[in-house]
Coordinates of C-alpha atoms in Angstrom, one line a residue:
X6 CA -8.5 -34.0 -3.9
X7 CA -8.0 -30.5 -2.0
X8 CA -9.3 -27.2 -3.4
X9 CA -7.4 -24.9 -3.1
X10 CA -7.1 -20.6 -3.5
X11 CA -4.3 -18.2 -2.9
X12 CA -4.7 -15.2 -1.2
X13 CA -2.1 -12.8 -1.6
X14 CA -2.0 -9.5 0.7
X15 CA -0.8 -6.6 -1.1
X16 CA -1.8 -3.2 0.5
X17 CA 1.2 -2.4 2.5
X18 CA 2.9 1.1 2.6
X19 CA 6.2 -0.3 2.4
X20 CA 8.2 2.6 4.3
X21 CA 10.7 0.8 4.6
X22 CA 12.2 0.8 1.7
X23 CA 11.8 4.7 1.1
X24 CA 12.6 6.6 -0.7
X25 CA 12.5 4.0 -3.7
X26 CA 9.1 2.4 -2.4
X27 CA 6.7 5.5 -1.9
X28 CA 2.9 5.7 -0.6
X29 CA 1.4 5.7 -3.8
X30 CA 3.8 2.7 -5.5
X31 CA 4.9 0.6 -2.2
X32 CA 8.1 -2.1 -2.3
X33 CA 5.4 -4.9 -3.7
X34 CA 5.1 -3.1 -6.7
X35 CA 8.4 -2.6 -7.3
X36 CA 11.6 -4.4 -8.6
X37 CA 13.7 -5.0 -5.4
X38 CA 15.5 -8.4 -6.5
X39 CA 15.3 -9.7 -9.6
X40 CA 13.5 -8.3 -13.0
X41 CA 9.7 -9.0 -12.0
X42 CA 7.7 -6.7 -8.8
X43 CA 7.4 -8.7 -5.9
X44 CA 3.8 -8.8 -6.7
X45 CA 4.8 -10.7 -10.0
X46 CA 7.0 -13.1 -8.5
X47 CA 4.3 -14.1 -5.6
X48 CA 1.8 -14.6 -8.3
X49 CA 4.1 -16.6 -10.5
X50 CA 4.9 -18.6 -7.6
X51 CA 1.8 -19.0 -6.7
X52 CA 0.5 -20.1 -10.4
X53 CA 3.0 -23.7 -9.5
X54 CA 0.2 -24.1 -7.1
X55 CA -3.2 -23.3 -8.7
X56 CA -4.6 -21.9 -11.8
X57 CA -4.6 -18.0 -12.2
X58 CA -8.6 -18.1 -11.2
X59 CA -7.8 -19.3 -8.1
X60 CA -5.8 -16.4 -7.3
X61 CA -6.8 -13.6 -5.3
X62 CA -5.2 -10.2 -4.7
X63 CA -6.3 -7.9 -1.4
X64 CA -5.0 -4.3 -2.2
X65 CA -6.6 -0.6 -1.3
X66 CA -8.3 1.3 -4.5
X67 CA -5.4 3.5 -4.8
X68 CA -3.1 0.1 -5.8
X69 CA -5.9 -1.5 -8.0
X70 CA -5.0 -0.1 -11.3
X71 CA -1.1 -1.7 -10.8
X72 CA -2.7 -4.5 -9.9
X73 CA -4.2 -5.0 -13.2
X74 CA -1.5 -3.3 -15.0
X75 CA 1.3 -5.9 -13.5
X76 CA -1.3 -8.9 -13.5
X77 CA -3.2 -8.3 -16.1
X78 CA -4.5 -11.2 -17.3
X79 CA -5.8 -12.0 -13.7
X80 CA -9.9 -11.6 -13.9
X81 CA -11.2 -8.3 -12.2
X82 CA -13.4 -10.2 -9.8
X83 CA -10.6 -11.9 -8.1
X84 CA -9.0 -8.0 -7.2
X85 CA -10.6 -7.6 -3.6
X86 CA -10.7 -4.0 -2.5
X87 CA -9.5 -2.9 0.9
X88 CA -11.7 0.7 1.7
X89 CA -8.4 1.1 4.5
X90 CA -5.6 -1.4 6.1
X91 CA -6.4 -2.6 9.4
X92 CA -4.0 -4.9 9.7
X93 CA -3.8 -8.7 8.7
X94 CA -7.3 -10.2 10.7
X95 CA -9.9 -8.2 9.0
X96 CA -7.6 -8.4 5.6
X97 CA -7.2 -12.0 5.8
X98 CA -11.4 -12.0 6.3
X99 CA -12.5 -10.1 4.1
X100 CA -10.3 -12.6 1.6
X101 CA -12.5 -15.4 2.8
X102 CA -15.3 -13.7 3.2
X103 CA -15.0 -13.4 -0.5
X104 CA -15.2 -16.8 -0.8
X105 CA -17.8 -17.6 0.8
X106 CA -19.4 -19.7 -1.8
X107 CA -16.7 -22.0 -2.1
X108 CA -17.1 -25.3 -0.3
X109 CA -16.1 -24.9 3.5
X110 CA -13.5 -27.6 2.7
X111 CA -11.5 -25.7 0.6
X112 CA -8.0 -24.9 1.2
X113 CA -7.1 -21.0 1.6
X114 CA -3.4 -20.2 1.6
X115 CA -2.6 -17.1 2.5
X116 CA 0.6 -15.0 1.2
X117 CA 2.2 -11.9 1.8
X118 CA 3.1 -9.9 -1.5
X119 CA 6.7 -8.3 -0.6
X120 CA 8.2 -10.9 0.6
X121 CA 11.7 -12.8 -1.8
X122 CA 11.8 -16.5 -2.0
X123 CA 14.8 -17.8 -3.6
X124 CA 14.0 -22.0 -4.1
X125 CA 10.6 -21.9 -5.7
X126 CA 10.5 -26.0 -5.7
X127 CA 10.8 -26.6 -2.0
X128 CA 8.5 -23.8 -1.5
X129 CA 5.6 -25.0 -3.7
X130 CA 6.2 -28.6 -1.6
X131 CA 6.4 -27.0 1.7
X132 CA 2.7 -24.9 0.9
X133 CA 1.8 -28.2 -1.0
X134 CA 2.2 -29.9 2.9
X135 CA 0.4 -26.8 4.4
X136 CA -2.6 -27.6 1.9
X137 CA -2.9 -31.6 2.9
X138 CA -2.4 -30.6 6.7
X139 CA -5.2 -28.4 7.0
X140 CA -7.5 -30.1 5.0
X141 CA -7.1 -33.4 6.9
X142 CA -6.9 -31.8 10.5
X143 CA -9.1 -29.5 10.6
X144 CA -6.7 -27.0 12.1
X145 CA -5.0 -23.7 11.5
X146 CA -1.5 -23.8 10.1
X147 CA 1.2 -21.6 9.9
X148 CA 4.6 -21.8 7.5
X149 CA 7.4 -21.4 10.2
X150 CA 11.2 -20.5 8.5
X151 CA 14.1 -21.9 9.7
X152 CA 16.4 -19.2 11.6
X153 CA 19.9 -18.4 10.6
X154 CA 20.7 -15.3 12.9
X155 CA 19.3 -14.2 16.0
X156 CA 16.7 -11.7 14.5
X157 CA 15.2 -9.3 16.9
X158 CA 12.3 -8.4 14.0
X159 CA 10.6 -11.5 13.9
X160 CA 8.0 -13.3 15.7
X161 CA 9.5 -16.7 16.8
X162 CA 7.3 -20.4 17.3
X163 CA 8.1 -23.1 18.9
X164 CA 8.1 -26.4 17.1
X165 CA 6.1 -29.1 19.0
X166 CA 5.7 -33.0 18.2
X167 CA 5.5 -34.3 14.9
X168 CA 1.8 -35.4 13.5
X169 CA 1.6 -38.9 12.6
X170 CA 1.3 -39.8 9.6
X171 CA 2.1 -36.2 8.0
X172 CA 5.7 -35.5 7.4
X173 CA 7.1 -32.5 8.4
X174 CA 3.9 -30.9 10.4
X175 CA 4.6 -30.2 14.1
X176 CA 2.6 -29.0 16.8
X177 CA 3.0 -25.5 17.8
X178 CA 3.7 -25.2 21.5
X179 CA 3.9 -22.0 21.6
X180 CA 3.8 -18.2 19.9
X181 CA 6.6 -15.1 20.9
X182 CA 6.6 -11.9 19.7
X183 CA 9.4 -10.3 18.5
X184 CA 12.4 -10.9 21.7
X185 CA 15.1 -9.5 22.6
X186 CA 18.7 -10.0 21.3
X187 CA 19.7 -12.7 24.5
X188 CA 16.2 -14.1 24.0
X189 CA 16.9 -14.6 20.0
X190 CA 20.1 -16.2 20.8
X191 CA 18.6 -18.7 23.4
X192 CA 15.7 -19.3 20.6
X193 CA 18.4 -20.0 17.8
X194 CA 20.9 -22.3 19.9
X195 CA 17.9 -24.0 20.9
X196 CA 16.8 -25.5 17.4
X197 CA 13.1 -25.8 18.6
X198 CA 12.2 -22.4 17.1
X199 CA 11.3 -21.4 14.0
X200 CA 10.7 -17.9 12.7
X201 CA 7.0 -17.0 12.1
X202 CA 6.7 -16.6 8.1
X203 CA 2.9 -14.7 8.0
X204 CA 1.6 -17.1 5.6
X205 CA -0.8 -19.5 6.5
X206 CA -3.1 -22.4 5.2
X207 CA -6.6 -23.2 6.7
X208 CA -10.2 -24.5 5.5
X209 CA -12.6 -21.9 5.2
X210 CA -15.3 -23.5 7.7
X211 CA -12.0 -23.5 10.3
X212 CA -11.1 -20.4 9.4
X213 CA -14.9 -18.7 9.8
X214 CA -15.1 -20.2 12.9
X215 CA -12.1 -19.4 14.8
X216 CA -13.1 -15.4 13.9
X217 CA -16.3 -16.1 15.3
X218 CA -14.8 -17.9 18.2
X219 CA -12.0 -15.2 19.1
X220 CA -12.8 -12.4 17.2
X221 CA -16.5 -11.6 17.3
X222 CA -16.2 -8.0 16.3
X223 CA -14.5 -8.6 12.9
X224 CA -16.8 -11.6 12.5
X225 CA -20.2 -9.8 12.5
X226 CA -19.1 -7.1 9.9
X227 CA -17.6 -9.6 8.0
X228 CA -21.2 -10.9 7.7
X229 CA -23.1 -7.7 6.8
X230 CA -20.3 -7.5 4.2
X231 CA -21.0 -11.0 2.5
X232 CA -25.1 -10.1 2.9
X233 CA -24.2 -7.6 0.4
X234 CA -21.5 -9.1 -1.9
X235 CA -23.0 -9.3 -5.2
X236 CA -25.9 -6.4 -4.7
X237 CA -25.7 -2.7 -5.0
X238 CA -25.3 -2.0 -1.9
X239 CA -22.3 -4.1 -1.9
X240 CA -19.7 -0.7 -1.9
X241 CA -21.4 1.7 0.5
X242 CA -21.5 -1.7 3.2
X243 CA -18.0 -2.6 3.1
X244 CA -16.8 1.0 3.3
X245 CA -19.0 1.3 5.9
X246 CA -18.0 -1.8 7.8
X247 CA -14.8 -2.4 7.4
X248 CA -13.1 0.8 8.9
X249 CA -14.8 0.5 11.9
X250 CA -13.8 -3.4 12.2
X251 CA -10.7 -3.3 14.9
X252 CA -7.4 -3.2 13.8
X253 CA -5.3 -6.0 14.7
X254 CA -3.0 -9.1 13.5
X255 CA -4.5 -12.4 12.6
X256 CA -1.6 -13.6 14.8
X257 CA -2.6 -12.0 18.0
X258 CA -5.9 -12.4 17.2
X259 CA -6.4 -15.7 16.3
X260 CA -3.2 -18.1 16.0
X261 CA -1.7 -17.0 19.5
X262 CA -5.3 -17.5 21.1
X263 CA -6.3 -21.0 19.4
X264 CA -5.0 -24.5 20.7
X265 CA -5.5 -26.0 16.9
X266 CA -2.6 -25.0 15.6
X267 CA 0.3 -26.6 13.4
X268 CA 3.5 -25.5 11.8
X269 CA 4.9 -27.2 8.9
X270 CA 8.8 -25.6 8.9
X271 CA 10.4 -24.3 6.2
X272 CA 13.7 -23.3 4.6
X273 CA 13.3 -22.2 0.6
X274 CA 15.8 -19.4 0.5
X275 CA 13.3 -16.9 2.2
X276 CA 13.5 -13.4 3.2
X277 CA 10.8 -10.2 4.1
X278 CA 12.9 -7.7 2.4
X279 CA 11.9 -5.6 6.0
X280 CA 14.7 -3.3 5.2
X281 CA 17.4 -1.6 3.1
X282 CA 20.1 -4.5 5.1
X283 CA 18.1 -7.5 3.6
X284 CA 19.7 -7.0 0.6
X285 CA 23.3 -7.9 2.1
X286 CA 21.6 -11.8 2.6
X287 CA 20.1 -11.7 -1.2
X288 CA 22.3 -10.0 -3.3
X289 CA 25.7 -10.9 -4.2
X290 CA 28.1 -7.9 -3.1
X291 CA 31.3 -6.6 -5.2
X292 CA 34.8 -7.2 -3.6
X293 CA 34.9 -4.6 -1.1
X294 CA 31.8 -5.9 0.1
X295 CA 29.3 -2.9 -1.3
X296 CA 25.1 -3.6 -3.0
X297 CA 25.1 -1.2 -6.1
X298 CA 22.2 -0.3 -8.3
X299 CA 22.4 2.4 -11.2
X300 CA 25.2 4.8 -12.0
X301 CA 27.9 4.7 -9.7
X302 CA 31.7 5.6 -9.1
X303 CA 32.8 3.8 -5.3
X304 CA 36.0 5.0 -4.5
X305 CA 37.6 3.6 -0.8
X306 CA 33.9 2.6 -0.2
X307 CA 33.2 -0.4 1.5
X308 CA 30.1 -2.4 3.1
X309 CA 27.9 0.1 1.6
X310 CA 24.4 -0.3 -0.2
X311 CA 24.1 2.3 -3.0
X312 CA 21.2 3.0 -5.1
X313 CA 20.8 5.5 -8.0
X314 CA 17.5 5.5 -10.1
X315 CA 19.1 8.3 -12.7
X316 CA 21.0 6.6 -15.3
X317 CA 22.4 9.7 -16.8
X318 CA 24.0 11.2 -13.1
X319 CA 26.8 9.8 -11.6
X320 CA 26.5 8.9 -8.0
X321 CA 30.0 9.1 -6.6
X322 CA 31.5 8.2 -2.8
X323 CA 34.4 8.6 -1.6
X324 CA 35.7 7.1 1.7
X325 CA 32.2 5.6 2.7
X326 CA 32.0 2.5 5.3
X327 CA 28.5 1.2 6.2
X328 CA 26.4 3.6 4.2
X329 CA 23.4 3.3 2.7
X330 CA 22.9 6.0 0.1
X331 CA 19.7 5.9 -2.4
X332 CA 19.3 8.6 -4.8
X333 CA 15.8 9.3 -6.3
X334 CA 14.6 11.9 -8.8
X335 CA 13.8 14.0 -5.8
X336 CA 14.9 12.8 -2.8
X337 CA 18.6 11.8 -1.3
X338 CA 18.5 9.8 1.5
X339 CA 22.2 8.9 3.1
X340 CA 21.8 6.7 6.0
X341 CA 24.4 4.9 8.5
X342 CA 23.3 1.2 7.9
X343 CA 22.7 0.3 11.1
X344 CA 20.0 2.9 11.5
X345 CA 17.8 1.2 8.7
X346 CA 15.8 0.3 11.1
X347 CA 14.3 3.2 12.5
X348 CA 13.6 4.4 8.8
X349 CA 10.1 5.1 10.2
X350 CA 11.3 7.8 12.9
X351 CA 12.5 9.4 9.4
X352 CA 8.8 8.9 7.6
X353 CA 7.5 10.7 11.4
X354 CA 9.3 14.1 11.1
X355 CA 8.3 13.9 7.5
X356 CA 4.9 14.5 8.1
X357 CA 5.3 16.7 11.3
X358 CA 7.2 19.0 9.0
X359 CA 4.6 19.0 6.2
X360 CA 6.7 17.1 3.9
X361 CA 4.2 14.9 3.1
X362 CA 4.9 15.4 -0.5
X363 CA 8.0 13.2 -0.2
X364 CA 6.3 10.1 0.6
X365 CA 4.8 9.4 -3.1
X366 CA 6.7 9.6 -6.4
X367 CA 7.0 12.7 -8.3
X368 CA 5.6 13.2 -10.7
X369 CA 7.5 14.6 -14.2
X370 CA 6.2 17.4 -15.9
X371 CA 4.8 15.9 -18.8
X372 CA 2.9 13.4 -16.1
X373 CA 1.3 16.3 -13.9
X374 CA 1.0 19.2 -16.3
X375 CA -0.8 19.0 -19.4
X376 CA -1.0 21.8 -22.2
X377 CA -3.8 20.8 -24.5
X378 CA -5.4 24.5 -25.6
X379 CA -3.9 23.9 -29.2
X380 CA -6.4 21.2 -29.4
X381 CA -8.4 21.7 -26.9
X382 CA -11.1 24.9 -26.0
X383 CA -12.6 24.1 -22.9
X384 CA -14.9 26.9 -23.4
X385 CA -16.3 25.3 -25.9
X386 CA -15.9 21.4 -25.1
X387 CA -19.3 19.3 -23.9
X388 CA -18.1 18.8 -20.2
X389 CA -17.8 22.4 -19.5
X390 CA -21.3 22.8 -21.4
X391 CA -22.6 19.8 -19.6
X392 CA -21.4 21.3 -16.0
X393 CA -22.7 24.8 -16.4
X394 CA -26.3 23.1 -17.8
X395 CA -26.0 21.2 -14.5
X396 CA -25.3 24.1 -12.3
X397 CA -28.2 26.5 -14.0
X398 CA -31.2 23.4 -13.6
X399 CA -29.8 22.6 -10.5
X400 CA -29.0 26.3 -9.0
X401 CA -31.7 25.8 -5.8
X402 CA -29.8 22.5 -4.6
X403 CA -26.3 23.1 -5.5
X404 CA -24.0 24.1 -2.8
X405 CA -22.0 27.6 -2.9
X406 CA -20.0 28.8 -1.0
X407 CA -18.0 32.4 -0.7
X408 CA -14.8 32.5 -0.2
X409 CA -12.5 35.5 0.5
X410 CA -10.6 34.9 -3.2
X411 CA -14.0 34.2 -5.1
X412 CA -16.9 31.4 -4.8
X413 CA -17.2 27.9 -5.4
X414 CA -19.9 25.9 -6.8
X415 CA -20.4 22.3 -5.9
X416 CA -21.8 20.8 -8.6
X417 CA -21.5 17.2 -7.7
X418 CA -21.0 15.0 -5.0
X419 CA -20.8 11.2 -4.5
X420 CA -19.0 8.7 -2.4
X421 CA -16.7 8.6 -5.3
X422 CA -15.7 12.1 -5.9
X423 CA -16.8 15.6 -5.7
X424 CA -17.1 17.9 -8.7
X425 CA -16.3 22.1 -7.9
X426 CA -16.1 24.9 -10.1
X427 CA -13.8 27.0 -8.9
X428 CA -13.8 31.0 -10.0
X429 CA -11.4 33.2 -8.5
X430 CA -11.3 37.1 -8.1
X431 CA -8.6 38.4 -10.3
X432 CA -5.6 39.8 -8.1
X433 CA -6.4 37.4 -5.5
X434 CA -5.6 33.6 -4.6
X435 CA -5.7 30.5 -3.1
X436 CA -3.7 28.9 0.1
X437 CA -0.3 27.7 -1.0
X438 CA -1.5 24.0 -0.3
X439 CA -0.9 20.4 -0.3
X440 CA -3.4 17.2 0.6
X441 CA -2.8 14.2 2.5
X442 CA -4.7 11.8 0.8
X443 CA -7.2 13.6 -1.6
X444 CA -6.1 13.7 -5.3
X445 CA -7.5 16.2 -7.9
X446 CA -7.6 17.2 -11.4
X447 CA -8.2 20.9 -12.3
X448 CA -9.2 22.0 -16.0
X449 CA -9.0 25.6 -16.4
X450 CA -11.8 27.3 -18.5
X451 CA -11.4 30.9 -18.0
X452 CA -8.6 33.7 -17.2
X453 CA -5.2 33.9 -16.9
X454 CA -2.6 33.8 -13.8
X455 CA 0.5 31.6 -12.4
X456 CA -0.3 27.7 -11.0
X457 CA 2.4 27.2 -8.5
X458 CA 2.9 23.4 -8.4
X459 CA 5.7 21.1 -6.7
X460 CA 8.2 24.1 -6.7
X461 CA 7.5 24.7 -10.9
X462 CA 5.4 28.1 -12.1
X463 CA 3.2 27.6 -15.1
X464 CA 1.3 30.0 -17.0
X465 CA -3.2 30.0 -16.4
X466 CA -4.7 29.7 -19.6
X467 CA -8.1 27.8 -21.1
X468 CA -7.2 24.3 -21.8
X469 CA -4.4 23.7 -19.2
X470 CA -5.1 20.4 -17.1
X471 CA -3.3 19.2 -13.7
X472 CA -3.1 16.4 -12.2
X473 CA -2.7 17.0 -8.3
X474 CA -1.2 14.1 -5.9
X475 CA -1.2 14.2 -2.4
X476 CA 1.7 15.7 -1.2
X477 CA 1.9 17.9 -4.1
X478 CA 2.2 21.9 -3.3
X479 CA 0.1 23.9 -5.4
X480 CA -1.5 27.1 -5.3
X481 CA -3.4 29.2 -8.0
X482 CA -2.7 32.9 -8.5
X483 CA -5.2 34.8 -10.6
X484 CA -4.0 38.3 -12.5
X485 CA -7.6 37.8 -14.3
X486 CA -11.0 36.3 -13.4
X487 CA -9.9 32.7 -13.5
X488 CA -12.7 29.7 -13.5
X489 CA -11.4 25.6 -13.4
X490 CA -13.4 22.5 -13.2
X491 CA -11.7 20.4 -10.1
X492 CA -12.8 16.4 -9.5
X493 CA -11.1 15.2 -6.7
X494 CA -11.5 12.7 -4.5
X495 CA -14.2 12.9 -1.7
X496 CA -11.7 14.1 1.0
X497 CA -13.3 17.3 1.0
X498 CA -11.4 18.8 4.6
X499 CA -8.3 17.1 3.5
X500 CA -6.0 20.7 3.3
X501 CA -3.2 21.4 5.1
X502 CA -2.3 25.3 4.1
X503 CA 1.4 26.5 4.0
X504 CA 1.0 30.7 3.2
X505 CA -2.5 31.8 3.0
X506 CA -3.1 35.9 2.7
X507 CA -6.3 35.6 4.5
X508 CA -5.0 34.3 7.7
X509 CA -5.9 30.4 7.3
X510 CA -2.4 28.7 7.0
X511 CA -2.4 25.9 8.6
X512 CA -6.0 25.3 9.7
X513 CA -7.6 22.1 8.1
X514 CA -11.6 23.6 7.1
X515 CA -13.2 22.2 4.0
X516 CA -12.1 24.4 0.5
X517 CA -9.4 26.3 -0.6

């Protein structure tokens, strides 16, 4: 009998699908088709295959609590934690390197997390065939997709000979990466290609040894990571290690390099969702030929794809052909359709124009802002007691530092975050500012003033607490002496200024 575990790769930024998929909650974690995430349909596919335990989900930290909220009853051991993406080889190893305890005959498949599958029965049979293949070869093998257009987006493989005595395996004879439109045409006239799927089955003692074999690099850090799985220095190794491991595919890496490889081909209804079109292929469209989601009014509007995520305003077109409109609590994005493509040349000027604050979700008032001095006197509360103890025994090591609005006082810091109180000089304050990546939480202990914060003013006053996402443009004005606790993240030179009144806007230096 084969042994079999799922790995499912879910740490992609989904761009693509922006702005309803955003940095900080990406397409796989979202409804695109059907009721369920695209997380919770691979799972659930994947249960038809093997228990829940034999699951396991690849994601970076900031995805693992919707991980666990959208699989909950998944155990916590089996959530693997990505320090960064760097691409699908050194994802796809660190999955078995997880493993490594299981017997080197078992079975690893190997899904992507975003992607739609429509016939879950002939899927489970083709992966089912993947599974026997590789365990009886020996050999890597890939799930290959039957082609119904000549798609320029995909990588194409060329189906060899049939295996005796295994139906439906093939040889592969050969890998292409993603052609041109003649050469897709060629490929699908053909009939002896087959688009490359990304999902993949493979023993673990074949799989270990063709990273060895072709991919040395990622193979040594992969072991220093396993010599520390299940020790303490298991977290500070593998964010160590596994930036610096290359970044590269698993297909050009390995499958396009090795001579073992099969294909067993495919044709369950399947689809990448890779952009705002690939809903044409799964959704059923109204008469004139439009996609609609949400609250809208189409008048003379045809071949369109419209999506509004407030139910309680109207989105309305008139005279619209081959438009994709989506409509987000803070962002309107009105593309012509055949653009969707190049969505990431839109996500580039974003960031060159410090709109960085686009790319994750907004947050509502009641989410980011919290006014908690009816119940709440931080003057008074243990943590700010706690902190200042802290500070006074530990005044020699702390770090301060002066800054032209006032001082801060680093009172902690750990790989995990870094702990600041903040006091500044009445009449003066801080950069109008926003982070890439760091995330913070100020509590306000002292003074009065304005917080500036995504375009809303609120008033400075003990017991206020913010939550601050990247993106987010903040600033703190103080018409008193103000003083705030701020944890945050350990990106401590992660500031990109906007205004600054002491002559620092846009330089990147550690503080505020």
């Amino acid at each position: 009998m084969v042994l079999v575990k799922v790995i499912i790769m879910a740490g992609g930024k989904g761009e693509r699908f922006w702005p309803y998929s955003r940095v900080d909650r990406p397409k796989q974690f979202l409804s695109v088709v059907g009721g369920k995430s695209l997380l919770q349909q691979t799972v659930a596919r994947a249960e038809k295959l093997v228990t829940l335990e034999d699951i396991y989900i690849i994601t970076g930290e900031e995805y693992v609590h919707i991980v666990k909220e959208q699989i909950s009853q998944l155990p916590v051991q089996n959530v693997i934690v990505e320090p960064v993406g760097r691409d699908t080889a050194p994802c796809i190893g660190l999955g078995y390197t997880y493993l490594r305890d299981e017997p080197g005959s078992t079975v690893m498949l190997v899904l992507p997390a975003d992607h739609l599958v429509i016939n879950e029965e002939r899927f489970c049979a083709v992966m089912e065939r993947a599974a026997e293949a590789a365990y009886r070869e020996r050999k890597l093998v890939t799930i290959g997709l039957q082609p119904t257009r000549p798609e320029t987006g995909y990588g194409y493989i060329r189906c060899g000979a049939p295996i005796a005595e295994l139906d439906g395996v093939h040889e592969v004879l050969q890998f292409t990466e993603k052609p041109d439109v003649e050469t897709a045409i060629k490929f699908l006239q053909s009939g002896e290609y087959l688009w490359n799927s990304g999902m993949f089955a493979w023993r673990l003692d074949v799989i270990n040894e063709a990273y060895r074999r072709f991919l040395p690099e990622i193979y040594t850090g992969l072991k220093k990571i396993a010599e520390a799985i299940g020790t303490r220095k298991e977290k500070e190794v593998l964010e160590r290690v596994f930036p610096t491991l290359p970044r590269i595919s698993v297909d050009y890496g390995i499958m396009e390099k090795s001579e073992d490889v099969l294909v067993v081909p495919g044709d369950f209804g399947w689809d990448d969702l890779g952009s705002w079109t690939a809903l044409e292929r799964v959704e059923d469209p109204d008469e004139n030929g439009n996609i609609v989601y949400g609250n809208a009014l189409l008048v003379d509007t045809s071949h369109c794809i419209i999506r509004s995520s407030n139910k309680d305003k109207l989105l309305a077109t008139l005279g619209l052909e081959g438009v994709v409109v989506v409509d987000t609590e803070d962002v309107l994005l009105v593309a012509d359709k055949s653009r969707t493509a190049d969505l990431k040349k839109l996500i580039t000027e974003l960031k060159e124009h410090g709109l960085h604050r686009y790319l994750a979700k907004r947050q509502s008032r009641e989410e980011a802002v919290s006014l908690e001095s009816d119940v709440l006197d931080l003057k008074e509360s243990v943590l700010a007691q706690l902190v200042t103890k802290a500070i006074e025994e530990n005044a020699e090591k702390i770090k301060q530092l002066d800054k032209p609005w006032g001082r801060e006082i680093w009172w902690a810091v750990t790989e995990d975050y870094v702990g600041k109180l903040i006091e500044v000089k009445a009449g003066h304050s801080l950069s109008l500012q926003y982070h890439e990546e760091k995330r913070e939480s100020m509590l306000f202990i002292k003074g009065s003033g304005v917080l500036e914060l995504d375009g809303k003013k609120f008033a400075i006053k003990s017991g206020l607490i913010v939550d601050v996402l990247p993106g987010m443009v903040h600033r703190v004005n103080a018409d008193t002496d103000v003083a705030f606790l701020e944890v945050s993240t350990p990106q401590t030179d992660d500031v990109v200024r906007l205004e600054d009144h002491y002559g620092r806007a846009g330089k990147a230096l550690p503080g505020s």
